[in-house]
PDB file of C-alpha atoms in Angstrom:
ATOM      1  CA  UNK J   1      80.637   1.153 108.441  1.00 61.00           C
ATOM      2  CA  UNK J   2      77.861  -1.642 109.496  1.00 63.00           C
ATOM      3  CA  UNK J   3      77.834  -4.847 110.980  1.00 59.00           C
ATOM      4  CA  UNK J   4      77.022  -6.183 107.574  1.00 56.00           C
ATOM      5  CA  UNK J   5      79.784  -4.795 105.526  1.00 66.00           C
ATOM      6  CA  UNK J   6      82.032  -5.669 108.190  1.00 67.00           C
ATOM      7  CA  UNK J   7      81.610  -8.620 107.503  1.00 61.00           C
ATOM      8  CA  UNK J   8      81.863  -8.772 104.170  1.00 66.00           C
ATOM      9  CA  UNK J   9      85.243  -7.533 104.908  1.00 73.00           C
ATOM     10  CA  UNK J  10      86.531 -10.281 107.713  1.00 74.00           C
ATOM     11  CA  UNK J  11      85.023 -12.400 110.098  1.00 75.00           C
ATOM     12  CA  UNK J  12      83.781 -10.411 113.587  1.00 79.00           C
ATOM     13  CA  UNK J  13      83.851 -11.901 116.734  1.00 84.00           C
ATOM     14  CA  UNK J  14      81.096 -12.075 119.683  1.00 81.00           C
ATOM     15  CA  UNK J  15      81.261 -11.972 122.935  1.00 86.00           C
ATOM     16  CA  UNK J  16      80.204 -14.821 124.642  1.00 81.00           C
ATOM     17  CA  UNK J  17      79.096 -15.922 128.770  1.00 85.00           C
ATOM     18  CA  UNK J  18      77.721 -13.030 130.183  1.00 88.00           C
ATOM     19  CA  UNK J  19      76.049 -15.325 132.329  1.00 84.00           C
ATOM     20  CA  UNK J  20      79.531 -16.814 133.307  1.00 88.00           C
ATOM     21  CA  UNK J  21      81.117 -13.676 133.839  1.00 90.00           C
ATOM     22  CA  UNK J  22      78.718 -12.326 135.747  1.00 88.00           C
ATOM     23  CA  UNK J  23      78.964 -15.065 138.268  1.00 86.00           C
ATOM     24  CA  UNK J  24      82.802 -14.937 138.406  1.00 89.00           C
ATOM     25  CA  UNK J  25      82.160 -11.269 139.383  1.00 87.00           C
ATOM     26  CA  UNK J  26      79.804 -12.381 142.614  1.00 79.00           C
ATOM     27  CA  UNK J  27      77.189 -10.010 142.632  1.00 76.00           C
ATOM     28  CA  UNK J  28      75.854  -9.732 145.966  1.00 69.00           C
ATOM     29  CA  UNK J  29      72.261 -10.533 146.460  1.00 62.00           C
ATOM     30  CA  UNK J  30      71.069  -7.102 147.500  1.00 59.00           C
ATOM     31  CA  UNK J  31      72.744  -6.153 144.162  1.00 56.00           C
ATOM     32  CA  UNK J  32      69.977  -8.416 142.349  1.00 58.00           C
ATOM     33  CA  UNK J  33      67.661  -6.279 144.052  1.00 55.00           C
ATOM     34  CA  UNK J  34      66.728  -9.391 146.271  1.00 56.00           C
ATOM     35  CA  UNK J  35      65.842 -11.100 142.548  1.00 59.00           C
ATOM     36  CA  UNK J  36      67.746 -14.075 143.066  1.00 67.00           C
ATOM     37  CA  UNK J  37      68.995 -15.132 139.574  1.00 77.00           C
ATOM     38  CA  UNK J  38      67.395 -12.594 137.811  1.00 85.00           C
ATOM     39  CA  UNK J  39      71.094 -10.993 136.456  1.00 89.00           C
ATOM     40  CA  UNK J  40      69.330  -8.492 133.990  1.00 92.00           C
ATOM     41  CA  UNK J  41      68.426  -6.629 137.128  1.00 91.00           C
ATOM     42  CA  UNK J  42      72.399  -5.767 137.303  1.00 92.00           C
ATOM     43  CA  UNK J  43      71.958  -3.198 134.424  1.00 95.00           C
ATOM     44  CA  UNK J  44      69.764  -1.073 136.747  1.00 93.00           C
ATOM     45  CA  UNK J  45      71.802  -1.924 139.864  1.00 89.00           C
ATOM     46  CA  UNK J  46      75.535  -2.736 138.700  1.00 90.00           C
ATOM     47  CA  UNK J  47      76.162  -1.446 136.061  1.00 95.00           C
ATOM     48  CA  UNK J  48      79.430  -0.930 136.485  1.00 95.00           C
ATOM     49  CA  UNK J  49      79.950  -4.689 136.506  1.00 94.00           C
ATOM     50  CA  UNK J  50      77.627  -5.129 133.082  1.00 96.00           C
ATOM     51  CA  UNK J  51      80.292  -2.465 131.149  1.00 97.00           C
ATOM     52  CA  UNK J  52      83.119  -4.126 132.518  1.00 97.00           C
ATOM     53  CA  UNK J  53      82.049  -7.628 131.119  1.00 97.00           C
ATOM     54  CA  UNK J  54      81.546  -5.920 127.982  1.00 97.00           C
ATOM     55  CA  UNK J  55      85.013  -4.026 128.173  1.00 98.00           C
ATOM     56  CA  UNK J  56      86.668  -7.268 128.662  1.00 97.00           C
ATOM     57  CA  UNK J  57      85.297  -8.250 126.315  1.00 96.00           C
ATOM     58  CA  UNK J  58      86.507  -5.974 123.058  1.00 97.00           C
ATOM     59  CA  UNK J  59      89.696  -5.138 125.137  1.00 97.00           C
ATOM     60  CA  UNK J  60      90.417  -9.203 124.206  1.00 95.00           C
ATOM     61  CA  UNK J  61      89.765  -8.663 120.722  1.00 94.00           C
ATOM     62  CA  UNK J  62      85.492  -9.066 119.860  1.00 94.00           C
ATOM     63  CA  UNK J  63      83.466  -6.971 117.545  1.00 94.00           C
ATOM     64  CA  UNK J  64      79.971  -7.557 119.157  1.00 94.00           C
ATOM     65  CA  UNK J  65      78.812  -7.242 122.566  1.00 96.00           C
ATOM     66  CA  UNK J  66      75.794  -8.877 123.049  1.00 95.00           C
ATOM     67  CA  UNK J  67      73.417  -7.044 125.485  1.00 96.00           C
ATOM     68  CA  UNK J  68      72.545  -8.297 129.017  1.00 95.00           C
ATOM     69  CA  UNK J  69      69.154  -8.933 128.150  1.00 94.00           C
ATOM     70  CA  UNK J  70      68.796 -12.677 127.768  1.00 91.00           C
ATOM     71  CA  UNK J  71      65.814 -13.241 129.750  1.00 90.00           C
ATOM     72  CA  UNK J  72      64.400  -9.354 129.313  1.00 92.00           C
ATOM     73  CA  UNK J  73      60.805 -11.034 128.451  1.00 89.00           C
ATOM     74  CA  UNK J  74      58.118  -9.972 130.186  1.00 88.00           C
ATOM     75  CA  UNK J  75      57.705 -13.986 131.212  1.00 86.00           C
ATOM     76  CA  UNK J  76      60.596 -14.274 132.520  1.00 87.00           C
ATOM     77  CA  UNK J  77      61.320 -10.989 134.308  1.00 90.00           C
ATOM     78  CA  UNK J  78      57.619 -11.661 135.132  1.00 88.00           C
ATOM     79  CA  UNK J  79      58.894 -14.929 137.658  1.00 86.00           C
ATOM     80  CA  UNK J  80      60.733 -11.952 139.827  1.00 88.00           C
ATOM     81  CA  UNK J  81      57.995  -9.386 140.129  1.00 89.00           C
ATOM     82  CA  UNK J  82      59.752  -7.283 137.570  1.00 90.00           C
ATOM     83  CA  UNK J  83      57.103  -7.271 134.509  1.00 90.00           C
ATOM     84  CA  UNK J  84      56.893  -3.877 135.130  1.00 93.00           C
ATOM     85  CA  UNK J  85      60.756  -2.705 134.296  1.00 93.00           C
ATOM     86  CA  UNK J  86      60.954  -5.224 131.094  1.00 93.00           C
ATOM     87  CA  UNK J  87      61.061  -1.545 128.650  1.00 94.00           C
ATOM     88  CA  UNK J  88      63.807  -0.287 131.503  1.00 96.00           C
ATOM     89  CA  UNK J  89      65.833  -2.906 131.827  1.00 95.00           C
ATOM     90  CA  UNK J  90      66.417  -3.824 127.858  1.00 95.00           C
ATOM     91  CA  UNK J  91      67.122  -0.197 126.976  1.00 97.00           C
ATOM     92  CA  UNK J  92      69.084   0.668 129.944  1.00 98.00           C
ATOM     93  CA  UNK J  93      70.825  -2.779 128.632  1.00 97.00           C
ATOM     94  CA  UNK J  94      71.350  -1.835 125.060  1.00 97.00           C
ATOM     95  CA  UNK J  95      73.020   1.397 126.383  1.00 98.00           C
ATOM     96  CA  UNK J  96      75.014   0.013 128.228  1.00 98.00           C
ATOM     97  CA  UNK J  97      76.397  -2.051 125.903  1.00 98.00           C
ATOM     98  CA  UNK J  98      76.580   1.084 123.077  1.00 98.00           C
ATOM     99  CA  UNK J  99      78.527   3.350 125.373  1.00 98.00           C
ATOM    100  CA  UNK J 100      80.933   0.807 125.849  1.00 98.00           C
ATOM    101  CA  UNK J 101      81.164   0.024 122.337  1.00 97.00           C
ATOM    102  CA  UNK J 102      81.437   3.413 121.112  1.00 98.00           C
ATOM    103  CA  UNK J 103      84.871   3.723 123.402  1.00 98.00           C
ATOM    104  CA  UNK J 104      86.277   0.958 121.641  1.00 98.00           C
ATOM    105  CA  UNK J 105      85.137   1.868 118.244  1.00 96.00           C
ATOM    106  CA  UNK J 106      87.536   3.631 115.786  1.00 95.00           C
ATOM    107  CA  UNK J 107      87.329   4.463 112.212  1.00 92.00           C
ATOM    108  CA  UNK J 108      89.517   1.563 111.136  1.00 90.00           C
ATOM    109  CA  UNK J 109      87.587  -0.902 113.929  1.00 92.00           C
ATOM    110  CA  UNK J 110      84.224   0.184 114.437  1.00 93.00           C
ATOM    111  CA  UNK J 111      82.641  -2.067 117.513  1.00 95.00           C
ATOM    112  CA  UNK J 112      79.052  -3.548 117.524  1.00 94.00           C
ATOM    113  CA  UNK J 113      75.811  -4.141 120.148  1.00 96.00           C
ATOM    114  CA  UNK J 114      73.617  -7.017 119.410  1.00 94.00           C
ATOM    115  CA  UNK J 115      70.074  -7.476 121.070  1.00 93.00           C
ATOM    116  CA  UNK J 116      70.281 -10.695 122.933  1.00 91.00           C
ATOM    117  CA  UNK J 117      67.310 -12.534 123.710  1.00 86.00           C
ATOM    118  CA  UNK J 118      66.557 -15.704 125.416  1.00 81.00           C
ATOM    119  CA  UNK J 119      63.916 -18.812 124.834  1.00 77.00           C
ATOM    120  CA  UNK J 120      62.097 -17.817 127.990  1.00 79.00           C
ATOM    121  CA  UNK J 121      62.273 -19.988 130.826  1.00 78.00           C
ATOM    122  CA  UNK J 122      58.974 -22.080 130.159  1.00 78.00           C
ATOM    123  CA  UNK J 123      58.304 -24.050 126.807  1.00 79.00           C
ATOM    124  CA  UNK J 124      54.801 -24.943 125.854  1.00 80.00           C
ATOM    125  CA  UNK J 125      56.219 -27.932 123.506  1.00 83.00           C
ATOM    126  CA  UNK J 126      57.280 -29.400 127.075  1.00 84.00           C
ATOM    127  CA  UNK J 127      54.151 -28.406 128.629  1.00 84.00           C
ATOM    128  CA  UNK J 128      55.106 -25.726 131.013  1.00 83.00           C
ATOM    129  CA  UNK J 129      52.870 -23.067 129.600  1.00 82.00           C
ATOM    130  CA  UNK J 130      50.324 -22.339 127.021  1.00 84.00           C
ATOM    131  CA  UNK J 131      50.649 -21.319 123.596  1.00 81.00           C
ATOM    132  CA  UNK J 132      48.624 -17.953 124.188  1.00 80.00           C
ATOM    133  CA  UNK J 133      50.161 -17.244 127.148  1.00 76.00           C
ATOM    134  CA  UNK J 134      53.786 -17.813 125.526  1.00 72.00           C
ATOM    135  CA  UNK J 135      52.939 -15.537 123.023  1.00 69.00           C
ATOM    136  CA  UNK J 136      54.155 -12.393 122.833  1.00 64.00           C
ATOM    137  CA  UNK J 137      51.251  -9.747 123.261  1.00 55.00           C
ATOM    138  CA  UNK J 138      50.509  -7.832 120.343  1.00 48.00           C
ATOM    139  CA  UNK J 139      49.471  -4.126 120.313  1.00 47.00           C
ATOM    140  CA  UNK J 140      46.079  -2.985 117.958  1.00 37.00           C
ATOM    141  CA  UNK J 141      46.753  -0.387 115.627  1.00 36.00           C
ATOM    142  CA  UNK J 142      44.327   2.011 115.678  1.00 39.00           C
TER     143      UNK J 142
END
């Protein structure tokens, strides 16, 4: 069964605050991997904390999880030296979040991941970067 015929079927819930609950949790610093706010780093260093958010999650009755990937853009990951692990963090992320759903799922109740992804933190309609650098590269095809 999909997402989308699940649907068609009832309304499905999503998760919601990861942000939140992650801060409720109190990571400690060195856990950020001296990032800071940078909480996508967890999935690399704590993960045990990222499946537990998501475990609370369905064990309270969602559908979705939404994976900890919110600001998993090169720009943003770029602000905390971590450009380099974007591709690691967003699929360690999205298995995370699959693992967990695939211990909840059943036949009758199958559970969902959804790719989350954030605005960035800079905006070039307010000015705080350029349009070409806000874009997203885009690979040549050969």
């Amino acid at each position: 069964m999909s997402n989308f015929s699940t649907r068609k079927e009832r309304v499905v819930v999503y998760d919601g605050a990861m942000g939140t609950n992650i801060q409720k949790r109190k990571p400690h610093p060195r856990r950020l991997l001296g990032q800071g706010n940078c909480s996508e780093v967890l999935v690399l260093s704590r993960p045990d904390i990222i499946r537990d958010i998501h475990a609370d999650f369905f064990r309270v009755g969602c559908d979705i999880v939404e994976t900890n990937t919110f600001g998993g853009t090169g720009l943003v990951l770029g602000e905390f030296e971590l450009r380099d692990k974007v591709r690691e963090i967003n699929l360690a992320a999205a298995k995370l979040a699959r693992e967990v759903a695939d211990q909840f799922s059943t036949p009758d109740r199958p559970r969902f991941v959804a790719g989350s992804m954030g605005p960035t933190t800079k905006l070039p309609s307010l000015g705080h970067i350029g349009w070409d650098a806000w874009k997203p590269p885009t690979k040549s095809k050969p």
